[in-house]
mmCIF file of C-alpha atoms and ligand atoms in Angstrom:
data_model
loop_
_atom_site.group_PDB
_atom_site.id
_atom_site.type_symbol
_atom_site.label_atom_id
_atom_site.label_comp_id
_atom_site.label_asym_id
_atom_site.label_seq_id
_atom_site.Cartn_x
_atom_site.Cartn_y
_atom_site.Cartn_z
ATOM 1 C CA UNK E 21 117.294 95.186 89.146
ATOM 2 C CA UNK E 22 117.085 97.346 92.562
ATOM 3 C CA UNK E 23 119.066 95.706 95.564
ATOM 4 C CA UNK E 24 117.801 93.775 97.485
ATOM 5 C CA UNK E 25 118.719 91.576 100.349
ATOM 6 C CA UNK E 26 118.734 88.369 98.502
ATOM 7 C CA UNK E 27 121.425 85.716 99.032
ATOM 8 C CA UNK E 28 122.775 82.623 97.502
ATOM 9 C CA UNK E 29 120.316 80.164 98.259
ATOM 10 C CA UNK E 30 120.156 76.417 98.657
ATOM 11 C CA UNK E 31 121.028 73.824 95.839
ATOM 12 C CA UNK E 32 118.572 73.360 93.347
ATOM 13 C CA UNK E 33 117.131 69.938 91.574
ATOM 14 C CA UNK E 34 116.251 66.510 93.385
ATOM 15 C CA UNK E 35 116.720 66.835 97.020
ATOM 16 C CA UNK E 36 119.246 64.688 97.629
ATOM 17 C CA UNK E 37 119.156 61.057 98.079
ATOM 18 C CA UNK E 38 115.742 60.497 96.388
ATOM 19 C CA UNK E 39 114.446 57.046 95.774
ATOM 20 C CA UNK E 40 111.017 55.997 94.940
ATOM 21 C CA UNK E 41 108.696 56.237 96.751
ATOM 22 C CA UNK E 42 110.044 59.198 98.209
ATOM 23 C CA UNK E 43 110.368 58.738 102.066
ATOM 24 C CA UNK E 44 109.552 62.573 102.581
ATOM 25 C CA UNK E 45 105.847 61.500 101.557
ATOM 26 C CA UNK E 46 104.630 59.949 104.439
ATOM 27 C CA UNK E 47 101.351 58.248 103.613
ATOM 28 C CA UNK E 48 99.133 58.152 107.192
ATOM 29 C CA UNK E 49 95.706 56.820 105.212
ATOM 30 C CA UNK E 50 95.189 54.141 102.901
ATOM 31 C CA UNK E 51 93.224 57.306 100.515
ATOM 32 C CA UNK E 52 96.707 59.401 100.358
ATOM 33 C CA UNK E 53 98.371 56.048 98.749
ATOM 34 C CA UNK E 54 97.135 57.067 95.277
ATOM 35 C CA UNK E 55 98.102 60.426 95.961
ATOM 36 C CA UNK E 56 101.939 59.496 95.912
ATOM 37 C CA UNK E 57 103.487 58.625 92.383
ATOM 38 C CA UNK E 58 107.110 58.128 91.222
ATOM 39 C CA UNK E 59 108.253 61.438 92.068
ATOM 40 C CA UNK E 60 109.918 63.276 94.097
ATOM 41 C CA UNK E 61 110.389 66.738 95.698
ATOM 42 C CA UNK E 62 113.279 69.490 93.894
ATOM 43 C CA UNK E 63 114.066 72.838 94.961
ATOM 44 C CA UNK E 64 112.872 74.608 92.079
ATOM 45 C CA UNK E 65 114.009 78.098 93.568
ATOM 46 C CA UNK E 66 115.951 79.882 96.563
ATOM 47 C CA UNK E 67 117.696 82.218 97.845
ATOM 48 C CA UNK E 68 114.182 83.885 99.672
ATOM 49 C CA UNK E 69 114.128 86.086 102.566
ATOM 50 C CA UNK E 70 111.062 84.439 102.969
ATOM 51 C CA UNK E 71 108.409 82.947 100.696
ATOM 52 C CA UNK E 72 105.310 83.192 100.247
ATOM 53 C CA UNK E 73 101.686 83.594 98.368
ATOM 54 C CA UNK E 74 102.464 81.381 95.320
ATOM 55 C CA UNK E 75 99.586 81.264 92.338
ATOM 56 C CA UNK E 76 100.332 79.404 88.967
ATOM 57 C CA UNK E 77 99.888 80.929 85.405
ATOM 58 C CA UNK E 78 98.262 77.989 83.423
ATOM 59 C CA UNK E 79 98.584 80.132 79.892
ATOM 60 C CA UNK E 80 101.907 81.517 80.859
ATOM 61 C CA UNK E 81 103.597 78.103 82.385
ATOM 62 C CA UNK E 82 104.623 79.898 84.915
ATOM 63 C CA UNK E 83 104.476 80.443 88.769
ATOM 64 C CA UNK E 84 104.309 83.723 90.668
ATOM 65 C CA UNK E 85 105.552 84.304 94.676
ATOM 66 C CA UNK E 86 106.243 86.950 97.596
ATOM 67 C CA UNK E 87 109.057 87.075 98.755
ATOM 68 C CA UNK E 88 107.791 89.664 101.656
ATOM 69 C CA UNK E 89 111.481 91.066 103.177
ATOM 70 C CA UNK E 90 112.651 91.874 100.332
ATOM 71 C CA UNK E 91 109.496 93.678 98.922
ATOM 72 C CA UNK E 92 109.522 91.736 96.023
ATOM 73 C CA UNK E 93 107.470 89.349 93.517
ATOM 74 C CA UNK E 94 109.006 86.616 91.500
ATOM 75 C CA UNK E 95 108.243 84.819 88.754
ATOM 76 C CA UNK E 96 108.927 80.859 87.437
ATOM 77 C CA UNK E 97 108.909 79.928 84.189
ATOM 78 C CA UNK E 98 108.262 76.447 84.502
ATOM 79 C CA UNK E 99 109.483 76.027 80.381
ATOM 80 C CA UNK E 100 113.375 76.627 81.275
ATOM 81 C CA UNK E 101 113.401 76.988 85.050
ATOM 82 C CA UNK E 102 114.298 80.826 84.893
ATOM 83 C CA UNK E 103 113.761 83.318 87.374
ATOM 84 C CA UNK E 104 112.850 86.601 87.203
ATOM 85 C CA UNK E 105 111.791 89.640 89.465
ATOM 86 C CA UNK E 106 107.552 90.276 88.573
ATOM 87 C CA UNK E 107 107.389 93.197 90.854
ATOM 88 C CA UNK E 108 109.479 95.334 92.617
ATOM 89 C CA UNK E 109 108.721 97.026 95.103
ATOM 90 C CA UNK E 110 105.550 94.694 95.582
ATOM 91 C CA UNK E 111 104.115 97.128 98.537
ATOM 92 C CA UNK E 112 105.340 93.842 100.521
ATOM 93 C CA UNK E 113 102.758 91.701 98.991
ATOM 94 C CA UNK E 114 101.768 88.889 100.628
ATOM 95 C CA UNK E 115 98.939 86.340 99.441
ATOM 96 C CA UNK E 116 98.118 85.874 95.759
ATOM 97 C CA UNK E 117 95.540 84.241 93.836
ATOM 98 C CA UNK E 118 93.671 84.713 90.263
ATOM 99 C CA UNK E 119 90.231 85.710 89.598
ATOM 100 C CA UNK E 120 88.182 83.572 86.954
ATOM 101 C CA UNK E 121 88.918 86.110 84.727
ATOM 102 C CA UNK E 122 92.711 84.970 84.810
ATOM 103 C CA UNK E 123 93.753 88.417 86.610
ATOM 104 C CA UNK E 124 96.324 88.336 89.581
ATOM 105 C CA UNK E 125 94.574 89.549 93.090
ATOM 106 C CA UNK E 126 97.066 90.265 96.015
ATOM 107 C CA UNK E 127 97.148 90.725 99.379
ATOM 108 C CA UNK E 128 99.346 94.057 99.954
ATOM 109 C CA UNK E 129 101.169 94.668 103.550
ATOM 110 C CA UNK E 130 103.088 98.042 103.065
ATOM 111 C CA UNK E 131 100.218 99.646 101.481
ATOM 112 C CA UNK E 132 97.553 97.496 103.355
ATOM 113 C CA UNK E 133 94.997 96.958 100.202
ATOM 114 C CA UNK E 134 94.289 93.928 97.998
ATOM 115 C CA UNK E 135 94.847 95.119 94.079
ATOM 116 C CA UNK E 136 94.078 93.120 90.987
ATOM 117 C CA UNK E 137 96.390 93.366 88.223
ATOM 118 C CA UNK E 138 93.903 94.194 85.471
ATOM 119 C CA UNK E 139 95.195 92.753 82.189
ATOM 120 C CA UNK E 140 96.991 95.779 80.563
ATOM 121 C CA UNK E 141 99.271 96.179 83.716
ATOM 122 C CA UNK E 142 97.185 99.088 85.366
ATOM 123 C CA UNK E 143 96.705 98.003 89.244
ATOM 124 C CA UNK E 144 93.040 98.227 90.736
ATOM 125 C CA UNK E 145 93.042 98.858 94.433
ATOM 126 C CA UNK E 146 89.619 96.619 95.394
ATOM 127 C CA UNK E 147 90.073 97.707 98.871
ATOM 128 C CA UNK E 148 92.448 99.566 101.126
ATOM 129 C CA UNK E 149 89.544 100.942 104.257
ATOM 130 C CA UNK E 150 86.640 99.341 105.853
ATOM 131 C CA UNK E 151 84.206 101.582 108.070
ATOM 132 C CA UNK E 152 86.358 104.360 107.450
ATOM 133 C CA UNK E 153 89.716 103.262 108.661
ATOM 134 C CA UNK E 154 92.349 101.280 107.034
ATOM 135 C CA UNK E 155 92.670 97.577 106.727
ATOM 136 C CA UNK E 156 95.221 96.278 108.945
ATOM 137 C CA UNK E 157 97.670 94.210 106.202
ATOM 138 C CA UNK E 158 95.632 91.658 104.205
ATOM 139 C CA UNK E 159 97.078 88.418 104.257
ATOM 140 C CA UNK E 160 95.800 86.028 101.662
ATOM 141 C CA UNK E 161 92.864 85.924 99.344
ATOM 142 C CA UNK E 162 90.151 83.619 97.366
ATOM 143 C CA UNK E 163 88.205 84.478 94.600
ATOM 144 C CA UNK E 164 84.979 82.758 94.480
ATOM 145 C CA UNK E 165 83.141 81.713 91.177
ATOM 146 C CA UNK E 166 80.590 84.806 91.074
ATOM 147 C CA UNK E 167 83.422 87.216 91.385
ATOM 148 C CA UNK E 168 83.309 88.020 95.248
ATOM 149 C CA UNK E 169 86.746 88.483 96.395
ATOM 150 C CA UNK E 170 87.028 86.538 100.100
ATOM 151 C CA UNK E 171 89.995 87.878 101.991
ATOM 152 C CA UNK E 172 91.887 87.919 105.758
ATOM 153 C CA UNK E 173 92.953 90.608 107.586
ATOM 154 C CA UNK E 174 94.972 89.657 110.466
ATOM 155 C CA UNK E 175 97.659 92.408 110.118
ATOM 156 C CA UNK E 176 101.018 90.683 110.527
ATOM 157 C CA UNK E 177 102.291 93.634 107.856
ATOM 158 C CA UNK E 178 102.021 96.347 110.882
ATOM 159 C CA UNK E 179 103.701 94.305 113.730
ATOM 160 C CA UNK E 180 107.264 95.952 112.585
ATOM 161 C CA UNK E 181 109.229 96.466 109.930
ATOM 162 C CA UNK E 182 110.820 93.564 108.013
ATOM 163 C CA UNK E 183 107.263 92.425 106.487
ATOM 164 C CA UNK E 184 105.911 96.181 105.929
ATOM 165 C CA UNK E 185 105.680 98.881 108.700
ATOM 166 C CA UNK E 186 104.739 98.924 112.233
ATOM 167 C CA UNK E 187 101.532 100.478 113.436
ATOM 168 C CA UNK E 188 98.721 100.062 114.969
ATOM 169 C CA UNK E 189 95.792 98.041 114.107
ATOM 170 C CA UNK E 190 92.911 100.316 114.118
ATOM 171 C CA UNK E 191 90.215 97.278 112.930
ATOM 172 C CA UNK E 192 89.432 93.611 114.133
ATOM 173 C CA UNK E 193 91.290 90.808 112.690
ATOM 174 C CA UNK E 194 88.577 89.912 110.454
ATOM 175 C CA UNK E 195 87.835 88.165 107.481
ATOM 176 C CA UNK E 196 86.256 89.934 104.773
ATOM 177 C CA UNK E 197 83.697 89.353 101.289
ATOM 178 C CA UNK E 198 83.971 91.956 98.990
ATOM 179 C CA UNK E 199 80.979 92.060 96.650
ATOM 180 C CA UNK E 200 82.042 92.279 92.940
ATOM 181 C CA UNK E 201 78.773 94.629 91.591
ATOM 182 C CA UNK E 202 78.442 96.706 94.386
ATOM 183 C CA UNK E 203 82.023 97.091 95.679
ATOM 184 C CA UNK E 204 81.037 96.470 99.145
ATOM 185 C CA UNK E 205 82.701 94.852 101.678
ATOM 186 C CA UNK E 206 81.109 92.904 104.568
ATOM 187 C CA UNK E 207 82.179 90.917 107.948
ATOM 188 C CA UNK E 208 82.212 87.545 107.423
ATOM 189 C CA UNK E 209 83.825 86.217 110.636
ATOM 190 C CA UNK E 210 84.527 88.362 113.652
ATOM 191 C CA UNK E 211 86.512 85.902 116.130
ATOM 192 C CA UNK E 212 89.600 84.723 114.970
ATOM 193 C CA UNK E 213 92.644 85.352 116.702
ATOM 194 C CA UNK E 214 95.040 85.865 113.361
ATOM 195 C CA UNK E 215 92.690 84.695 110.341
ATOM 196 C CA UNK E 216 95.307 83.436 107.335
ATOM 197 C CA UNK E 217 94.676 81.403 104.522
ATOM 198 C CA UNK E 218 91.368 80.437 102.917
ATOM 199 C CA UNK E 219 89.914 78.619 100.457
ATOM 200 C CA UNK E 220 86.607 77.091 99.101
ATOM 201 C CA UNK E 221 85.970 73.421 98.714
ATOM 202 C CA UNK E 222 85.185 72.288 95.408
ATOM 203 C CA UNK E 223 81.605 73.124 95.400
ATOM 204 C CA UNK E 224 82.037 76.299 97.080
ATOM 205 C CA UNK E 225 80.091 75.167 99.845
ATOM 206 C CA UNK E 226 82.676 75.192 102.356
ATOM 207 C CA UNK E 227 85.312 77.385 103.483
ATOM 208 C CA UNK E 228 88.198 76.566 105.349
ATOM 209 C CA UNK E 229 90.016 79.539 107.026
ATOM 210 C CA UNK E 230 93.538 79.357 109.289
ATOM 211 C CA UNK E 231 93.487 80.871 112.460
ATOM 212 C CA UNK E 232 97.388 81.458 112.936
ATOM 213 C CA UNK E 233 96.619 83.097 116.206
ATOM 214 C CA UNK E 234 99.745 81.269 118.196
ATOM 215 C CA UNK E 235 101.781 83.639 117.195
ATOM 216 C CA UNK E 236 100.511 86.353 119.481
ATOM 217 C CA UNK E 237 98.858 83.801 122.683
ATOM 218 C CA UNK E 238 95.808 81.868 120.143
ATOM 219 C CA UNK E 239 95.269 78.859 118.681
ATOM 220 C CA UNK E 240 96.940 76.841 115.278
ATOM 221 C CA UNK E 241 94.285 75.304 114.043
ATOM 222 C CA UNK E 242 91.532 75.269 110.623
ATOM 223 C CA UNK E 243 87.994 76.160 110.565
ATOM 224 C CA UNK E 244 85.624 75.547 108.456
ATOM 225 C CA UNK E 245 82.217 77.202 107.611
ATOM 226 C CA UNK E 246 79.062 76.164 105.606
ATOM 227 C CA UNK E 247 78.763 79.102 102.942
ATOM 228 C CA UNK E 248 75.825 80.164 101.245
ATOM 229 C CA UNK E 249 74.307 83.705 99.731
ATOM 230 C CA UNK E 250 77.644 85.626 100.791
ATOM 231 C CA UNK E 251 77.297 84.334 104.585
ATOM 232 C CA UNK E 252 79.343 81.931 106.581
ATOM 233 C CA UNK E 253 77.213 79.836 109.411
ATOM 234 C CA UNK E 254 77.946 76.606 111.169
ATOM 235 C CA UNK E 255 81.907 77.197 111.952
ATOM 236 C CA UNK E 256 83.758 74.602 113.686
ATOM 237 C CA UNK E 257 87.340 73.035 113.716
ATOM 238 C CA UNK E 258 88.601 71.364 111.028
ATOM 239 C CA UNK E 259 92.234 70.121 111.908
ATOM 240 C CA UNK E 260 93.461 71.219 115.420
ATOM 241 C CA UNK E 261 97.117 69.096 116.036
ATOM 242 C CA UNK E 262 99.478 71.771 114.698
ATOM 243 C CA UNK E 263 100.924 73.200 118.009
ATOM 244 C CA UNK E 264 103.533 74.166 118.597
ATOM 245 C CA UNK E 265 104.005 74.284 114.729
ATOM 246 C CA UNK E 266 101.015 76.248 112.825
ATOM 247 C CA UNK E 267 99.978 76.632 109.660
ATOM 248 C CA UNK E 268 99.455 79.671 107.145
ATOM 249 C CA UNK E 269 98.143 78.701 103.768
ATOM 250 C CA UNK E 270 95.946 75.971 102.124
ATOM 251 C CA UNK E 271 93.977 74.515 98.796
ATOM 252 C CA UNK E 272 92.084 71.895 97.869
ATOM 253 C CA UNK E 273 92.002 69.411 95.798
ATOM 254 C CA UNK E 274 88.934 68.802 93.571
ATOM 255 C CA UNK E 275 88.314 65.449 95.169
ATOM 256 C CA UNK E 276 88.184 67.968 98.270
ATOM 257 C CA UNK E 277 91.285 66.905 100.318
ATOM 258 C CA UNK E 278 92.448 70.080 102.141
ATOM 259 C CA UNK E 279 96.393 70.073 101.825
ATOM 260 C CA UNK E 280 97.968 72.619 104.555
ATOM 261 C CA UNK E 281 101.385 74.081 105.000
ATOM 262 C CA UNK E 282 103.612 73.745 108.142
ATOM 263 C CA UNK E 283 106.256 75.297 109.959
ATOM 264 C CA UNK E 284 107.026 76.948 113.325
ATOM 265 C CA UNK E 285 107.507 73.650 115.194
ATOM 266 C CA UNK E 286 109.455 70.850 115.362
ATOM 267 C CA UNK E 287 111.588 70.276 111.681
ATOM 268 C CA UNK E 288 110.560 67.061 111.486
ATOM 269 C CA UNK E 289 106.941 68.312 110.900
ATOM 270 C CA UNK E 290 108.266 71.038 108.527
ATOM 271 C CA UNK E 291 106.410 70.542 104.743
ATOM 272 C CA UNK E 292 102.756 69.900 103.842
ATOM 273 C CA UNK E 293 99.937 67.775 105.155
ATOM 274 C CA UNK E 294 96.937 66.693 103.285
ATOM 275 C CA UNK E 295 93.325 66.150 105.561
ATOM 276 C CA UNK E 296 90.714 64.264 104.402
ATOM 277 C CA UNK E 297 87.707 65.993 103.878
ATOM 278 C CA UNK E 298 85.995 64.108 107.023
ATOM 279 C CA UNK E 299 89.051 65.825 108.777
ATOM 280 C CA UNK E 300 91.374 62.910 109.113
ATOM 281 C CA UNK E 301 94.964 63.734 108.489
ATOM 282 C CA UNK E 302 96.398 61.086 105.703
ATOM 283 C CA UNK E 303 99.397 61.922 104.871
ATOM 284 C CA UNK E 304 102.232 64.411 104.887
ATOM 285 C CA UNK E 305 104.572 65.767 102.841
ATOM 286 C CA UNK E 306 108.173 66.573 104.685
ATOM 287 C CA UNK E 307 110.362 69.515 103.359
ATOM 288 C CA UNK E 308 113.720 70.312 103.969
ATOM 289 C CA UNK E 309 112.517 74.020 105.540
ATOM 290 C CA UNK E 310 109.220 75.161 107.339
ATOM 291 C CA UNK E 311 106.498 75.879 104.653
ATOM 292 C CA UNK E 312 104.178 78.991 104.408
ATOM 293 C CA UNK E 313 101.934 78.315 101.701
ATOM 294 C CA UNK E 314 101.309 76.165 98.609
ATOM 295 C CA UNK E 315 99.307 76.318 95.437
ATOM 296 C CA UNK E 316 98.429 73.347 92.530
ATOM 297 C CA UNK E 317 99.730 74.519 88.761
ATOM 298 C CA UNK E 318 101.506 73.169 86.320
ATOM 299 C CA UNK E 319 99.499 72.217 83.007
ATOM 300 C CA UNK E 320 97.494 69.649 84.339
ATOM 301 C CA UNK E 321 97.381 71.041 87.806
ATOM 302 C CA UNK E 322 99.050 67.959 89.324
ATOM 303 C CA UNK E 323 102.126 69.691 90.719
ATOM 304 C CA UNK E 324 102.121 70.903 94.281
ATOM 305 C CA UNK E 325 104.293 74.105 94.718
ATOM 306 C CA UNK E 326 105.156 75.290 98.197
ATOM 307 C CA UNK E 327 106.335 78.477 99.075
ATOM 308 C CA UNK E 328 108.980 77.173 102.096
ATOM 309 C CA UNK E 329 110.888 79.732 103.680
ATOM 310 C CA UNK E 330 114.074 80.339 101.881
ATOM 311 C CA UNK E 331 113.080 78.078 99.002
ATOM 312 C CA UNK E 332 110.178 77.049 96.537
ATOM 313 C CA UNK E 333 109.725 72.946 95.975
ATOM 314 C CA UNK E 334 108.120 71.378 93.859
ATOM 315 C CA UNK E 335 106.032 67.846 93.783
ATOM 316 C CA UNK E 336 104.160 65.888 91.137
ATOM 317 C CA UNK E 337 101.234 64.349 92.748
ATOM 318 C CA UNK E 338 98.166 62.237 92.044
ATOM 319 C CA UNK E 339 95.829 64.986 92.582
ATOM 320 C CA UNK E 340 94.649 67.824 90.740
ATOM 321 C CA UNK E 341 93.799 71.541 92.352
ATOM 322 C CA UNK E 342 90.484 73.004 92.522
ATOM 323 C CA UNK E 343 89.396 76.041 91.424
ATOM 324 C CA UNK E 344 92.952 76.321 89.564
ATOM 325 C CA UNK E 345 92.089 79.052 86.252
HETATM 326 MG MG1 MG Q 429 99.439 83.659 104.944
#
């Protein structure tokens, strides 16, 4: 294994003193009660310069992460609890997702592309230039049912060094559809600040995108779009209350609850939140480290994995992820 700049990590299992019900899950809303069973959160991995873009392997059992510094993917096998390296270097890779072919689509700082793993190994690059000059540093990715490949560009891979190399922007911040037949990509939103995570409701007809602009003088907040025929009308905010905090990634559940990570603020917001989808927050889910970004896996896609700084964690919940292959 190449060095890298891991180190020990926190202690894994139970976080201490759990009882049931766990008083890290906060329920705000009479509709997150059924969410919460008898279970509670574990450190299922650490030792992370910092983690990120998690996406579960239904036929493999297991769960694959960033961890960005240290140019690196992981991998989980949730059979035995082992850890192993996936990919190294990882170009810095960032976001991660499947396709509904089962292949692994990724986000790419160093290198600024996104790349699907086909499934013989060989890496595709999808996309690495729009209108003739490179992407900035994708950040996280969706894959919608008829293949199009939905993706941000906000470019926190160029601001320096420790997440990919500094230079300059030389596009918008935009968000992006890439067209599966014709290999085309299009503008789908021109005015974020820092666009971040993404993903589609249940029926596809909505999609929520981030806006982590705080970081650099914009908002922490989630919009949300009407989608139809490739286009993106009707945006507004979804959940605004995140400052000074913000979050960075987000799924849905197939009853269409939009659960959120978040970090950046004050620690005792640190963890996951869950919105209804009318946009009322109902309930929260309080980690032991700021979170960056969460996924639903596990073989019935009831378990709630969140990529939180130094550490992964782990949560059995009363919900199941949408749009999980
Ligand atoms: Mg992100």
């Amino acid at each position: 294994m190449r060095p890298t700049q891991s180190f020990r990590g926190l202690p894994l299992g139970l976080l201490p003193d759990t009882r049931y019900p766990d008083p890290r899950i906060e329920v705000l809303d009479r509709r997150f009660t059924a969410r919460q069973g008898n279970a509670g959160i574990e450190r299922i991995a650490s030792g992370f310069r910092w983690a990120e873009g998690p996406v579960y392997f239904r036929d493999l059992r297991c769960l694959v992460f960033s961890d960005i510094p240290n140019n690196r993917m992981l991998r989980w096998n949730e059979e035995d609890g082992h850890l192993s390296v996936f990919r190294a270097p990882s170009h810095y890779t960032n976001g991660n997702t499947r396709d509904r072919a089962g292949r692994l689509v990724s986000c790419e700082h160093d290198s600024r592309r996104v790349t699907r793993t086909e499934h013989d190994g060989r890496i595709t690059v999808l996309i690495d230039r729009f209108d003739g000059r490179p992407l900035n540093a994708p950040n996280d990715v969706v894959v919608a049912s008829d293949g199009a490949v939905w993706f941000t560009d906000p470019g926190y891979g160029i601001d320096g060094p420790y997440e990919g190399h500094a230079a300059a922007a030389e596009l918008p911040r935009n968000v992006y559809r890439l067209d599966p037949a014709s290999g085309t990509a299009t503008v789908v939103a021109d005015d974020f600040v820092r666009p971040n995570g993404l993903c589609f409701s249940p029926d596809e007809q909505r999609l929520y995108v981030v806006d982590s602009g705080i970081s650099h003088g914009g908002p922490a907040h989630i919009r949300v779009f009407d989608v139809a025929a490739g286009r993106l009308s009707n945006g507004r905010v979804f959940a605004e209350d995140f400052a000074p905090g913000m979050t960075d990634g987000l799924r849905c559940d197939t009853q269409g609850n939009v659960w959120c990570s978040m970090g950046w603020g004050d620690p005792a917001e640190d963890g996951v939140r869950c919105y209804a989808p009318d946009g009322a927050l109902i309930g929260k889910v309080h980690l032991p480290e700021g979170c960056a970004n969460l996924c639903f896996g596990g073989p019935k896609k009831d378990r709630l994995f969140m990529c939180a700084s130094t550490s992964v964690y782990a949560l059995y919940v009363n919900a199941e992820g949408a749009q999980v292959p």
